[in-house]
Coordinates of C-alpha atoms in Angstrom, one line a residue:
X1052 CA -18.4 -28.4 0.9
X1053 CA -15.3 -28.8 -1.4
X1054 CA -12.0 -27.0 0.3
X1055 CA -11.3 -23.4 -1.0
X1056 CA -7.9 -23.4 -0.6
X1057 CA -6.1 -20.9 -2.1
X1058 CA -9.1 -19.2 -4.0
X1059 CA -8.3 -15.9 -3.8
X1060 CA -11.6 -14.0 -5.5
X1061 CA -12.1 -13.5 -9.0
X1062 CA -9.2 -13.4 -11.7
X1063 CA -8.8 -10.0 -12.6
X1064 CA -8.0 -9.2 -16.4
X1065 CA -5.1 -6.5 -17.4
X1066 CA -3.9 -5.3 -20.6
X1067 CA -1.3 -7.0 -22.0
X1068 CA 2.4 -7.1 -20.5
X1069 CA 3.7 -6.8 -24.1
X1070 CA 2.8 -3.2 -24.0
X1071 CA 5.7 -2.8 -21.2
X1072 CA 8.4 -0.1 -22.4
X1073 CA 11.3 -2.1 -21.7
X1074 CA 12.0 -5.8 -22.9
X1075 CA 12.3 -7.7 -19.4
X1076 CA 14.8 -8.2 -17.3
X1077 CA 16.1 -11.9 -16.4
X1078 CA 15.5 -11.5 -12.6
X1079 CA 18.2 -14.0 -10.7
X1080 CA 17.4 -16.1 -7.7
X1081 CA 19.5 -14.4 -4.7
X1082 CA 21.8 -16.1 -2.5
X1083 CA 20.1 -15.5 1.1
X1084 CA 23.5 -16.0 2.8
X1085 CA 24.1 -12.4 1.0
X1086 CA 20.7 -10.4 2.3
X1087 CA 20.7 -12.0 6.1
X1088 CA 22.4 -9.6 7.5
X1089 CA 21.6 -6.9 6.0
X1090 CA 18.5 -7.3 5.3
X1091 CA 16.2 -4.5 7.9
X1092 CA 13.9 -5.6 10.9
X1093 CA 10.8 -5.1 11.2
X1094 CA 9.9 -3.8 15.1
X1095 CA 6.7 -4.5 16.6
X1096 CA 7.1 -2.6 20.0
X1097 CA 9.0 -4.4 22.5
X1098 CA 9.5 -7.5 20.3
X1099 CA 11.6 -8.1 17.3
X1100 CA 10.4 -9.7 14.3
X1101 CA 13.5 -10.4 11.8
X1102 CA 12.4 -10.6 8.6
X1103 CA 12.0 -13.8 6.8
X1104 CA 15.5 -13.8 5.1
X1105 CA 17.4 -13.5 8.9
X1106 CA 15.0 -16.4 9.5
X1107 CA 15.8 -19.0 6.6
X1108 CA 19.5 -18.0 7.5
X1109 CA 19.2 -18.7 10.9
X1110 CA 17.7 -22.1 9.6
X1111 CA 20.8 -22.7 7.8
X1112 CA 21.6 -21.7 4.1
X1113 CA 23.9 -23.3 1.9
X1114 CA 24.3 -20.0 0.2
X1115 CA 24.0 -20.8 -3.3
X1116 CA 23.0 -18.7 -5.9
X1117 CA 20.0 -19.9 -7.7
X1118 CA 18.4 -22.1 -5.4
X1119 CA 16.3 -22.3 -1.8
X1120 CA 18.4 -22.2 1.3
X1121 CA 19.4 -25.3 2.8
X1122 CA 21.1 -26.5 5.6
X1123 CA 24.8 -28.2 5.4
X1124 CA 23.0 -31.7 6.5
X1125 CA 20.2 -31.3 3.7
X1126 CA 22.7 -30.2 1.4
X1127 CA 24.8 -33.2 2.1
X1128 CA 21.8 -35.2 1.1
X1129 CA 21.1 -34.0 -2.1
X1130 CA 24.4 -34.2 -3.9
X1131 CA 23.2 -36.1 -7.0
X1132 CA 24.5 -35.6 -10.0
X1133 CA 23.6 -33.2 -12.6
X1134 CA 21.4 -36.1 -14.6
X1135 CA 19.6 -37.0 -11.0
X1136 CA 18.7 -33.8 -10.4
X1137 CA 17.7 -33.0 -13.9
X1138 CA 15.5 -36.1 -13.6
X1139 CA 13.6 -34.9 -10.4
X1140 CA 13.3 -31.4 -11.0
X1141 CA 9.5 -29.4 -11.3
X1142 CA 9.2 -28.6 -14.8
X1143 CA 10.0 -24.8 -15.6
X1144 CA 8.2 -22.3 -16.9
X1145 CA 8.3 -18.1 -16.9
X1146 CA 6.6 -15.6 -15.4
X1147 CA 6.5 -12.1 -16.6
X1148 CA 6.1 -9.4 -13.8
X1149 CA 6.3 -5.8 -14.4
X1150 CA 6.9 -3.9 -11.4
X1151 CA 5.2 0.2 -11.5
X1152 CA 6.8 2.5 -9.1
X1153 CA 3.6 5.1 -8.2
X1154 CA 3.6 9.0 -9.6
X1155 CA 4.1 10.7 -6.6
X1156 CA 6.5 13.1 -5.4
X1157 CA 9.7 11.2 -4.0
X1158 CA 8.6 7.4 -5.2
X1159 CA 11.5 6.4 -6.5
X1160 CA 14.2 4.6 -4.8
X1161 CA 17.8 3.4 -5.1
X1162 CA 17.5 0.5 -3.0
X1163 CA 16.5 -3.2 -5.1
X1164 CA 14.0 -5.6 -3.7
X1165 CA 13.2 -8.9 -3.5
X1166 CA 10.0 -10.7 -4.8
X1167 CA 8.6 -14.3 -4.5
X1168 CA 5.5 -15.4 -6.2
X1169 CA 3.3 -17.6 -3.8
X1170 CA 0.6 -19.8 -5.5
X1171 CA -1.7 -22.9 -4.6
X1172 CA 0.8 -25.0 -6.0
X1173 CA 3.7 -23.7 -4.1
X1174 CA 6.4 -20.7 -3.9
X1175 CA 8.6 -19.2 -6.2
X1176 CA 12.3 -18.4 -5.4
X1177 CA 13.0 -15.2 -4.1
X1178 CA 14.2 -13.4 -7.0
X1179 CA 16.0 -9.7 -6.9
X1180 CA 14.9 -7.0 -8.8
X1181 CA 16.4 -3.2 -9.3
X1182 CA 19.8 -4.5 -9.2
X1183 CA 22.3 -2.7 -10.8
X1184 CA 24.5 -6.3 -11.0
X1185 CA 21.5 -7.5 -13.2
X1186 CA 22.7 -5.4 -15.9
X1187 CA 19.4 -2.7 -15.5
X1188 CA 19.5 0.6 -13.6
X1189 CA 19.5 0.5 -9.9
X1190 CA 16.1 0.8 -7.9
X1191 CA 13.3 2.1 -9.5
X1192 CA 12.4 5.5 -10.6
X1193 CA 9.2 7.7 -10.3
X1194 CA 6.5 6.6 -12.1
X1195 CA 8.2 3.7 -14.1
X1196 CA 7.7 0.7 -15.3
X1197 CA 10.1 -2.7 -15.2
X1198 CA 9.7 -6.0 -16.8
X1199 CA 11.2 -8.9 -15.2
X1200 CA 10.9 -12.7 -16.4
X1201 CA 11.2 -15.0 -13.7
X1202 CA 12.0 -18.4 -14.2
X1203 CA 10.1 -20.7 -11.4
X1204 CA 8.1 -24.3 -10.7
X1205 CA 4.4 -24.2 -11.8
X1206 CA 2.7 -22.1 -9.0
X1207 CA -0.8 -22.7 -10.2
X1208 CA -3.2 -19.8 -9.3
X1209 CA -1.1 -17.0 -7.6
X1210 CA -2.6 -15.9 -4.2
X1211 CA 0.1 -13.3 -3.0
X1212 CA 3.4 -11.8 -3.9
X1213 CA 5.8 -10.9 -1.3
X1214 CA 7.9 -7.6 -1.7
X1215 CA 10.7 -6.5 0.7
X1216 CA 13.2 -3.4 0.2
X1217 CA 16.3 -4.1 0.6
X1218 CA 19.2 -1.4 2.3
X1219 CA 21.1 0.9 -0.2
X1220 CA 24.2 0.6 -0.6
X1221 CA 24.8 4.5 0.0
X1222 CA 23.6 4.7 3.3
X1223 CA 22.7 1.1 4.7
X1224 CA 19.5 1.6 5.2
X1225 CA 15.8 1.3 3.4
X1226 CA 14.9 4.7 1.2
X1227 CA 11.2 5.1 1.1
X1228 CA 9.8 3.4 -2.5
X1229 CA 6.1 4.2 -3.3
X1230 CA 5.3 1.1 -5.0
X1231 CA 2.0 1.7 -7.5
X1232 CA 1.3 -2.2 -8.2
X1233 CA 2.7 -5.4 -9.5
X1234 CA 1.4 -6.9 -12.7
X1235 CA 1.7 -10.7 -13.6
X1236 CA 1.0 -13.1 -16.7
X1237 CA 1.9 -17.0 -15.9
X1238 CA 2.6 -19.8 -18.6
X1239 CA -0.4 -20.0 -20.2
X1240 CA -1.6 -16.5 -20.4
X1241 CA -3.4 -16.0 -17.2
X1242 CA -3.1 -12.7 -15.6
X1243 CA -3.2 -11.0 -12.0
X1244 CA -3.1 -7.8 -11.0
X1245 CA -1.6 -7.5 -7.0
X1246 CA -1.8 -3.9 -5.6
X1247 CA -0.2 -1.8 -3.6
X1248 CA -0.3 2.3 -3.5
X1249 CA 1.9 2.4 -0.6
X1250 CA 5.0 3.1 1.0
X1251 CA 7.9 0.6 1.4
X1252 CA 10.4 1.7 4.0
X1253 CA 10.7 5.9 5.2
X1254 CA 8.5 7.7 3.2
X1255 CA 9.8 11.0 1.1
X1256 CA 6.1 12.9 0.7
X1257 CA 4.3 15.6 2.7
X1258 CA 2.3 13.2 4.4
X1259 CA 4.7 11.9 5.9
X1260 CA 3.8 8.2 5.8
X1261 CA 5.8 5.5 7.0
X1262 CA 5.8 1.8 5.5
X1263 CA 6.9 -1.9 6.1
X1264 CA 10.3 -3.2 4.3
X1265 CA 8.5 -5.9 2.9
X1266 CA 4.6 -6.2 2.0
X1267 CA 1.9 -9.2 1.1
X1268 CA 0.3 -7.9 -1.7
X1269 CA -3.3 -10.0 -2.7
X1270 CA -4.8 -10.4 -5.9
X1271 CA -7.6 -7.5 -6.9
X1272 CA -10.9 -8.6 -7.1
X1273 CA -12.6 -6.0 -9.5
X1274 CA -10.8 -4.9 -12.7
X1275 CA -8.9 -1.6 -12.3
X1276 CA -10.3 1.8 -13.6
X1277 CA -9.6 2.2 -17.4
X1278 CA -8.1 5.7 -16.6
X1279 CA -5.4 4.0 -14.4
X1280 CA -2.2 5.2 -15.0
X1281 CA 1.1 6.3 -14.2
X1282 CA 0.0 9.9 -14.6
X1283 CA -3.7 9.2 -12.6
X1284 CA -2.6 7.2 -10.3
X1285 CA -5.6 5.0 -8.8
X1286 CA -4.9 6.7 -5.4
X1287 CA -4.7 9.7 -4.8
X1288 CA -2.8 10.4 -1.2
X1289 CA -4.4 14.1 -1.5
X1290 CA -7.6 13.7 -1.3
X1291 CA -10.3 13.8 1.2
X1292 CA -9.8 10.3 3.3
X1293 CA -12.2 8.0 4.0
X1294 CA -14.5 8.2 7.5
X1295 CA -15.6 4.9 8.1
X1296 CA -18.2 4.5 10.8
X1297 CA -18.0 1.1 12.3
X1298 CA -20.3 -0.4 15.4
X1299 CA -20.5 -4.1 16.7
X1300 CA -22.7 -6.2 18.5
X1301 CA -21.9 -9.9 20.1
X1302 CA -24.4 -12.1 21.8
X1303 CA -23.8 -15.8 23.4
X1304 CA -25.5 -18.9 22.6
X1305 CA -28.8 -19.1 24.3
X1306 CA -27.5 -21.7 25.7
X1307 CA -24.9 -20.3 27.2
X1308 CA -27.4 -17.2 28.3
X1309 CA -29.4 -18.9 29.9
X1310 CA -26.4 -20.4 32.1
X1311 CA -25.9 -16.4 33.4
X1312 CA -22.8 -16.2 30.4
X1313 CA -23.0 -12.5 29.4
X1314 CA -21.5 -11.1 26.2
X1315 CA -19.4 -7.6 26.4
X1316 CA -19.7 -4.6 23.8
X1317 CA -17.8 -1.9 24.2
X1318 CA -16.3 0.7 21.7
X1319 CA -13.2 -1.1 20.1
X1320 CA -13.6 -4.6 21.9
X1321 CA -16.0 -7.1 22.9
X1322 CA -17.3 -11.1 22.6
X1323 CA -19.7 -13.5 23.4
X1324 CA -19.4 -17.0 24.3
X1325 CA -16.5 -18.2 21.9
X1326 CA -16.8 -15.4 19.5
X1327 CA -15.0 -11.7 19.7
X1328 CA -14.3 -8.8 17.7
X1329 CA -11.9 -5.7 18.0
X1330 CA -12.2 -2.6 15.8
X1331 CA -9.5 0.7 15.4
X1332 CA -7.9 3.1 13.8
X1333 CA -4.4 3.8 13.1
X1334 CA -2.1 6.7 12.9
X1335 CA -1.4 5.3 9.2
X1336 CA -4.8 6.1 7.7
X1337 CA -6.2 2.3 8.4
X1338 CA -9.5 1.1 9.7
X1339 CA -9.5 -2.0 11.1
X1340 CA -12.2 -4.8 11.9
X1341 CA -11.5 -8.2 13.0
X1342 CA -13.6 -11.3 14.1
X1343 CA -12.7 -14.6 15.6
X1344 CA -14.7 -17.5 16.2
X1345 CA -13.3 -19.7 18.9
X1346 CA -14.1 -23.5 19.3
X1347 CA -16.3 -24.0 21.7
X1348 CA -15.0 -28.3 21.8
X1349 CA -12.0 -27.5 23.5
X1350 CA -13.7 -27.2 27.0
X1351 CA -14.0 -30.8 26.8
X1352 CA -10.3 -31.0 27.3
X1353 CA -10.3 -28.3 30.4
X1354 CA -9.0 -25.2 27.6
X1355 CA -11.1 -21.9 27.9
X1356 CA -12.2 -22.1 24.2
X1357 CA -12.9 -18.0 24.2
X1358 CA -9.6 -17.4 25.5
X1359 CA -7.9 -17.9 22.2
X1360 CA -10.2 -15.8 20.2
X1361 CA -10.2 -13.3 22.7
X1362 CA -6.7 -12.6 22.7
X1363 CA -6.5 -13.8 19.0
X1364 CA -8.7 -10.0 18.6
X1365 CA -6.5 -7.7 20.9
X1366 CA -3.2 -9.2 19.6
X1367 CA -4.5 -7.9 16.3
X1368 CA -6.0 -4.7 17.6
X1369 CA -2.2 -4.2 18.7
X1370 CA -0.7 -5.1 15.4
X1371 CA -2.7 -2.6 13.8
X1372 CA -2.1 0.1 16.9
X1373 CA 1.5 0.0 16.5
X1374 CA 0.9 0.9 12.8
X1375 CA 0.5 -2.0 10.8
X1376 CA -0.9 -1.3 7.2
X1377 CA -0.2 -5.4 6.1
X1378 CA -2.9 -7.3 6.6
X1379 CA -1.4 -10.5 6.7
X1380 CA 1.1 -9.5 8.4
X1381 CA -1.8 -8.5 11.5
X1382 CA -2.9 -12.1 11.0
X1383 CA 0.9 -13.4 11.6
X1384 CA 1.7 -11.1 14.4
X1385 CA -1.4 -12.1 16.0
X1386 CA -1.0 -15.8 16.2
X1387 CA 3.0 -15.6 16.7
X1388 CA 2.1 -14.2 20.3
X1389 CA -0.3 -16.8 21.0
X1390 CA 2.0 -19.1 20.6
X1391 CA 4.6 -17.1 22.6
X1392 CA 2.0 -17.1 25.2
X1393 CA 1.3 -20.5 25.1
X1394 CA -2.4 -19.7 24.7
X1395 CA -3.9 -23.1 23.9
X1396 CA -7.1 -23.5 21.7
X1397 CA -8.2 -23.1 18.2
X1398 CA -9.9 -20.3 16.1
X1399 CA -11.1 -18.5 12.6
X1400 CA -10.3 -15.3 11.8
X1401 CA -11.3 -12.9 9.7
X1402 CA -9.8 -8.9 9.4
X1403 CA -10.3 -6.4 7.6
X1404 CA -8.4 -3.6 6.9
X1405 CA -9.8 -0.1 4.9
X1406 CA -7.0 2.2 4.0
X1407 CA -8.7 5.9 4.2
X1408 CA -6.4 7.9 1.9
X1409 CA -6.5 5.1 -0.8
X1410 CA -9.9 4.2 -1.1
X1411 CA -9.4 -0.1 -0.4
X1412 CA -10.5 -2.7 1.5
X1413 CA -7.7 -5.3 2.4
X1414 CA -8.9 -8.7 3.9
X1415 CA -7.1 -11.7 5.3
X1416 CA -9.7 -14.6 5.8
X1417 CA -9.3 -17.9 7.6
X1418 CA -12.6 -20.2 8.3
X1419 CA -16.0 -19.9 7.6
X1420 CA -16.4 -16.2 9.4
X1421 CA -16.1 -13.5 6.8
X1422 CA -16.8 -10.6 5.4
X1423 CA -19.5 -9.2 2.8
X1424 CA -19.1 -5.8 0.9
X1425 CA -22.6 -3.9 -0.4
X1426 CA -22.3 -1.1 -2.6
X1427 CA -24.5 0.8 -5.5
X1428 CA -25.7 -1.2 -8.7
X1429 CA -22.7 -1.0 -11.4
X1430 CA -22.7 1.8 -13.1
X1431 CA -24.3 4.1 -10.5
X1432 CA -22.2 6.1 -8.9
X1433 CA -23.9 6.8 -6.0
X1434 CA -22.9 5.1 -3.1
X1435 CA -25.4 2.7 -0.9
X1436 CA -26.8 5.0 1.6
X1437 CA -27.5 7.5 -1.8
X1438 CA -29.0 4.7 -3.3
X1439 CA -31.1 4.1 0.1
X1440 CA -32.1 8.0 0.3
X1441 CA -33.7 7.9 -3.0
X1442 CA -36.5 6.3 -1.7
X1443 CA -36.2 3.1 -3.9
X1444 CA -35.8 -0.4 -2.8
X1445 CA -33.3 -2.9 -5.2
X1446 CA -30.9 -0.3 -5.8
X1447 CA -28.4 -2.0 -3.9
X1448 CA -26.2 -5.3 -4.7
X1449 CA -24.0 -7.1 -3.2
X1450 CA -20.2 -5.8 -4.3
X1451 CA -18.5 -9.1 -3.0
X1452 CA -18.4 -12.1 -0.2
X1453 CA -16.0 -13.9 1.1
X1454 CA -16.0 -17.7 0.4
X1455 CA -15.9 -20.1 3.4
X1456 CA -12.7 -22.3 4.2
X1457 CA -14.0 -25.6 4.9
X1458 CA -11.6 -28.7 4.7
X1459 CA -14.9 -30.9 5.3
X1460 CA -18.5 -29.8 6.5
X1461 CA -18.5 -28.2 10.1
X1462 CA -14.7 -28.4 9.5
X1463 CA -13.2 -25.0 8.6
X1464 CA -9.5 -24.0 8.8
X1465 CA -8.5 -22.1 12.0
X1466 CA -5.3 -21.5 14.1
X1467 CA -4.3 -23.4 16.9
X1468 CA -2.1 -24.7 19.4
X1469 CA -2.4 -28.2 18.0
X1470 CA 0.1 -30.0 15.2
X1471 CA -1.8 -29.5 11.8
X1472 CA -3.3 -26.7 12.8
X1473 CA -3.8 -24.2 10.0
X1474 CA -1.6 -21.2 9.0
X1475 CA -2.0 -17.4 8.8
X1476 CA -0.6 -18.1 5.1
X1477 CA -3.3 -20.1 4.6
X1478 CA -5.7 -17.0 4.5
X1479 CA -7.5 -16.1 1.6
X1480 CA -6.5 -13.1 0.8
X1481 CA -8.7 -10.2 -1.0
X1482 CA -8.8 -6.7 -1.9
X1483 CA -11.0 -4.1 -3.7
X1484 CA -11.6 -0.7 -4.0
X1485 CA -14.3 0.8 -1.4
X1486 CA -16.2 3.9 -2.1
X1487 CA -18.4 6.6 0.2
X1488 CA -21.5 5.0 1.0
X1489 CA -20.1 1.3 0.7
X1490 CA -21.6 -1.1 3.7
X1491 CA -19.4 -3.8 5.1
X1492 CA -20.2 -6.2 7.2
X1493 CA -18.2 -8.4 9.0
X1494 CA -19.3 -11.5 11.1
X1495 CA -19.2 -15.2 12.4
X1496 CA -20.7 -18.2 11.4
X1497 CA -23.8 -17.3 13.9
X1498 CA -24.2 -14.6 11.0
X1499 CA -23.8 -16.8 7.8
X1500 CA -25.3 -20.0 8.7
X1501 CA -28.8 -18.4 9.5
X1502 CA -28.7 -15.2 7.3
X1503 CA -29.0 -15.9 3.3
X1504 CA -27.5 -13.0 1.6
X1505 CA -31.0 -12.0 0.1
X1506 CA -32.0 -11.7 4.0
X1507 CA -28.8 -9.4 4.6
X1508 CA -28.9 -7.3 1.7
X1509 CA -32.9 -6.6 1.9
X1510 CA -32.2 -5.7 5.9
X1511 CA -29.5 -3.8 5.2
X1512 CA -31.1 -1.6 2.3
X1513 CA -34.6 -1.0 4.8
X1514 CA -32.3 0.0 7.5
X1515 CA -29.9 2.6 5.1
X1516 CA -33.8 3.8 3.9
X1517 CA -34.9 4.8 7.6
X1518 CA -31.5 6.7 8.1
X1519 CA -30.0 4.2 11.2
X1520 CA -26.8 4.4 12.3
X1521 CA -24.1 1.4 12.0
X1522 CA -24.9 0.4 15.4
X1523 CA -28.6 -0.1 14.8
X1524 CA -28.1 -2.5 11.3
X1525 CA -25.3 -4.6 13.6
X1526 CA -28.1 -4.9 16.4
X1527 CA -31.0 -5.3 14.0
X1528 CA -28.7 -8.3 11.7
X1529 CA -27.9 -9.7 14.9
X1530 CA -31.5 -10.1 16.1
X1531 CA -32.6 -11.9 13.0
X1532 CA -30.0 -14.1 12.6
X1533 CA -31.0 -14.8 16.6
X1534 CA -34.8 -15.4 15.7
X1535 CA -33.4 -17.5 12.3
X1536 CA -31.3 -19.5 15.0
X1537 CA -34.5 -20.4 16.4
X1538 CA -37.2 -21.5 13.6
X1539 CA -36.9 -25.5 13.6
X1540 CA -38.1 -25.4 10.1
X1541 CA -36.9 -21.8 8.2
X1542 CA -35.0 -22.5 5.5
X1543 CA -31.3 -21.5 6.3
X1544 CA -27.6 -21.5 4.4
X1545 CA -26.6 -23.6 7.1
X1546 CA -29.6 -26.5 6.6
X1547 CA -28.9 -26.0 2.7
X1548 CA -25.3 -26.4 3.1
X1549 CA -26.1 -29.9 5.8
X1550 CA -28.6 -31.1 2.9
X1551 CA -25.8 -31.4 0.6
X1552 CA -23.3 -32.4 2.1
X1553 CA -25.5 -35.2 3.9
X1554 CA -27.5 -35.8 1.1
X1555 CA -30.5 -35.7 3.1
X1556 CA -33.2 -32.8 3.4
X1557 CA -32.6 -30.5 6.3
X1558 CA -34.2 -27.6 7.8
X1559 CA -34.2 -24.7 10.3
X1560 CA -31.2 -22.7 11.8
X1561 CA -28.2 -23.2 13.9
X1562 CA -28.3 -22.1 17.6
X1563 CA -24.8 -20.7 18.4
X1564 CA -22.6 -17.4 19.3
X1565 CA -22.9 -14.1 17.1
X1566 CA -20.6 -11.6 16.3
X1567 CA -21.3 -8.9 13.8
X1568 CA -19.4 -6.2 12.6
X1569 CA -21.0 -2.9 10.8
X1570 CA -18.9 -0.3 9.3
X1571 CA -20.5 2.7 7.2
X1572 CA -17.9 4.4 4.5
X1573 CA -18.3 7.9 5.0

């Protein structure tokens, strides 16, 4: 299969930035020397994680306005003159964000921010925004709008914008910004959408949320409700919150079965052979569900191969415990204490994360596990288990999947231990409004290389018909993907997938671990 990437989901269209109220801004490239220090921490329990700024700076920055940080020795190396460097230079081009604070009681801010665009093609500077230096007003105001152009390299297709709050300068510290969403048209018209409907930094609102100084925001997948605006804002804190029901099933390799190699479910956490999973809630209105599929190969070498993904899972769970709404940033966490643990041994990952109060599904993706969302025919707005208690059969449709990450056949990204290794940047990152009665599912590659996605979403609709519980549809997908596993000649995704990249005719299914995932929005 070709490599995927950086594909991010489908490009989602937006009305026109010209329709902005303000001419943009010329955003600046900061000088990092100037936000290292000042810049606020992010704390994960007992362990600090400096943000990314104290990081570079720590790396050595030249301190330069207008450029990357670099170190006095890589400095020293590139002092061409200005025709040299005019020579080698990426060709320039503009991108025009606009920046929507959310309409909701105490969403403004007087702190600026920093943003850097992040594409397949590389990263933008990190450019500062709500800057009063800039010649605009400080910080951003309640249910605003503010257009920035930001000169930058060619990024190719954006796949994330990074946000962090910086301190004011009354009191030294991050004041809580709702941001709404950031909007984005490139060079040659293209156009992203990357939302957000949450709180940077302390919160000012009755609910009394709490956010991260800096966010990933991914690319939506759907386009956004025509009624979305600053006055109906997509999300509504308010309302009634989600009540996801979520249940999980993991079974071995038969194989590794028949050895005496049990699998463990329990509520929250469990495994079998190389694959585990971890499911939770958080005091931040966030379900989470997470997968990893460990490589079995490494045993060869005398590493536990479902040690990594093990621990890959509860490092997450943690993440997410300690109140983690990022989704990336679960992903990064996760695999920064494996590698403070020296845990040796390679994995894929895929989480999940379904805010309650706002109604969307946040993914971070690595490898060919994933996730798949099934929902009620457009324009229906019943949800799936309605649909399924009207009696009918095809009412159902598959809302999205997530594509594979394969750098060659049987090769997909993971994390590891090992040099070239892949990255938790290196997820594909997704996220799309989720409604009551939406299914997700979440699994391995035991689930998608035997289970087409006709199979899924026919066993999924008979099971939401007869009324079953989340635990039941994860324990029923499981046992047919097991039996697929098994059929020496049942046409499967995973002998299609070997007929083409082979060129030769394949059939019947793959024998390994299973890990499924089933959550029910309620």
């Amino acid at each position: 299969m070709a490599s995927l990437r950086g594909a991010l989901g489908l490009r989602t269209c937006l009305r026109t930035l010209a329709a902005a109220a303000a001419e943009p801004f010329s955003a600046r490239a900061v000088s990092l020397a100037s936000l290292a220090d000042s810049a606020p921490s992010t704390s994960y329990g007992s362990t600090e994680y400096t943000s990314r700024w104290q990081r570079w700076w720590r790396r050595g920055s030249s301190g330069s306005s207008g450029s990357h940080p670099l170190s006095s020795s890589s400095s020293a190396r590139w002092q061409h003159s200005d025709a040299a460097r005019a020579a080698s230079a990426p060709r320039q081009v503009m991108y025009q964000v606009v920046v929507v604070t959310g309409d909701v009681r105490g969403a403004g801010s007087p702190a600026p921010a920093v943003v850097t665009l992040v594409g397949s093609e590389g990263e933008s500077e990190p450019y500062l925004i709500g800057d009063s230096t800039a010649g605009e007003e400080r910080g951003f105001e309640r249910a605003t709008r503010k257009s920035y152009a930001l000169p930058s390299r060619h990024l190719g297709e954006l796949q994330r914008v990074h946000v962090q709050q910086l301190p004011s300068s009354s009191d030294g510290a991050g004041v809580g910004w709702f941001l709404d969403r950031i909007e984005v048209a490139g060079p040659e018209g293209q156009q992203w959408l990357f939302p957000c409907s949450a709180w940077l930094g302390k919160a000012n609102h009755p609910a009394g949320l709490d956010g991260d100084h800096e966010r990933n925001l991914a690319p939506a997948v759907v386009r956004p409700s025509t009624h979305h605006s600053l006055k109906e804002p997509s999300y509504n804190l308010l309302g009634a919150p989600l009540q996801p029901e979520v249940s999980a099933v993991a079974l071995p390799h038969p194989e590794k079965a028949a050895a005496g190699k049990k699998g463990l479910n329990k509520k929250g956490f469990g495994y079998g052979g190389e694959d585990a999973y971890f499911y939770c809630n958080n005091h931040n209105g966030i379900t989470a569900m997470g997968v990893a599929d460990g490589v079995y190969m490494w045993r060869e070498q005398g590493i536990d191969a479902g040690l990594f993904s093990r621990r890959l899972m509860e490092f997450a769970r943690h993440s997410v415990d300690l109140g983690t709404t990022d989704v990336l940033r679960v992903l990064q966490f996760a695999a920064k204490r494996l590698r403070l643990e020296g845990i040796q041994g390679s994995s894929t990952a895929c989480i999940v994360l379904i805010d309650q109060l706002q109604g969307r599904l946040a993914a971070a993706n690595l490898g060919d596990s994933g996730f798949i969302v099934v929902g009620r025919r457009r324009g229906d707005a019943r949800g799936a288990a309605s649909s399924a208690a009207s009696g009918r059969r095809g009412q159902l449709t598959v809302k999205y999947r997530s594509p594979q990450q394969e750098h060659s056949f049987g090769h997909p990204y993971q994390l590891g231990h090992f040099d070239g290794a892949d990255l938790p940047e290196d997820a594909m990152l997704t996220t799309m409004p989720v409604a009551p009665g939406d299914v997700v599912i979440l699994g391995s590659d035991g689930l998608w290389d035997n289970v087409s996605e006709e199979e899924l979403l026919d066993e999924v609709e008979k099971d939401l018909l007869e009324g079953v519980k989340p635990s039941v549809i994860a324990q029923r997908l499981a046992f047919l993907a097991f039996t697929n596993s098994l059929d020496k000649h049942k046409q499967t995704p995973y002998s299609d997938a070997a007929s083409e990249a082979f060129d030769m005719v394949y059939e019947g299914g793959k024998q390994d671990d299973i890990c499924i995932l089933c959550a029910s929005i309620n």
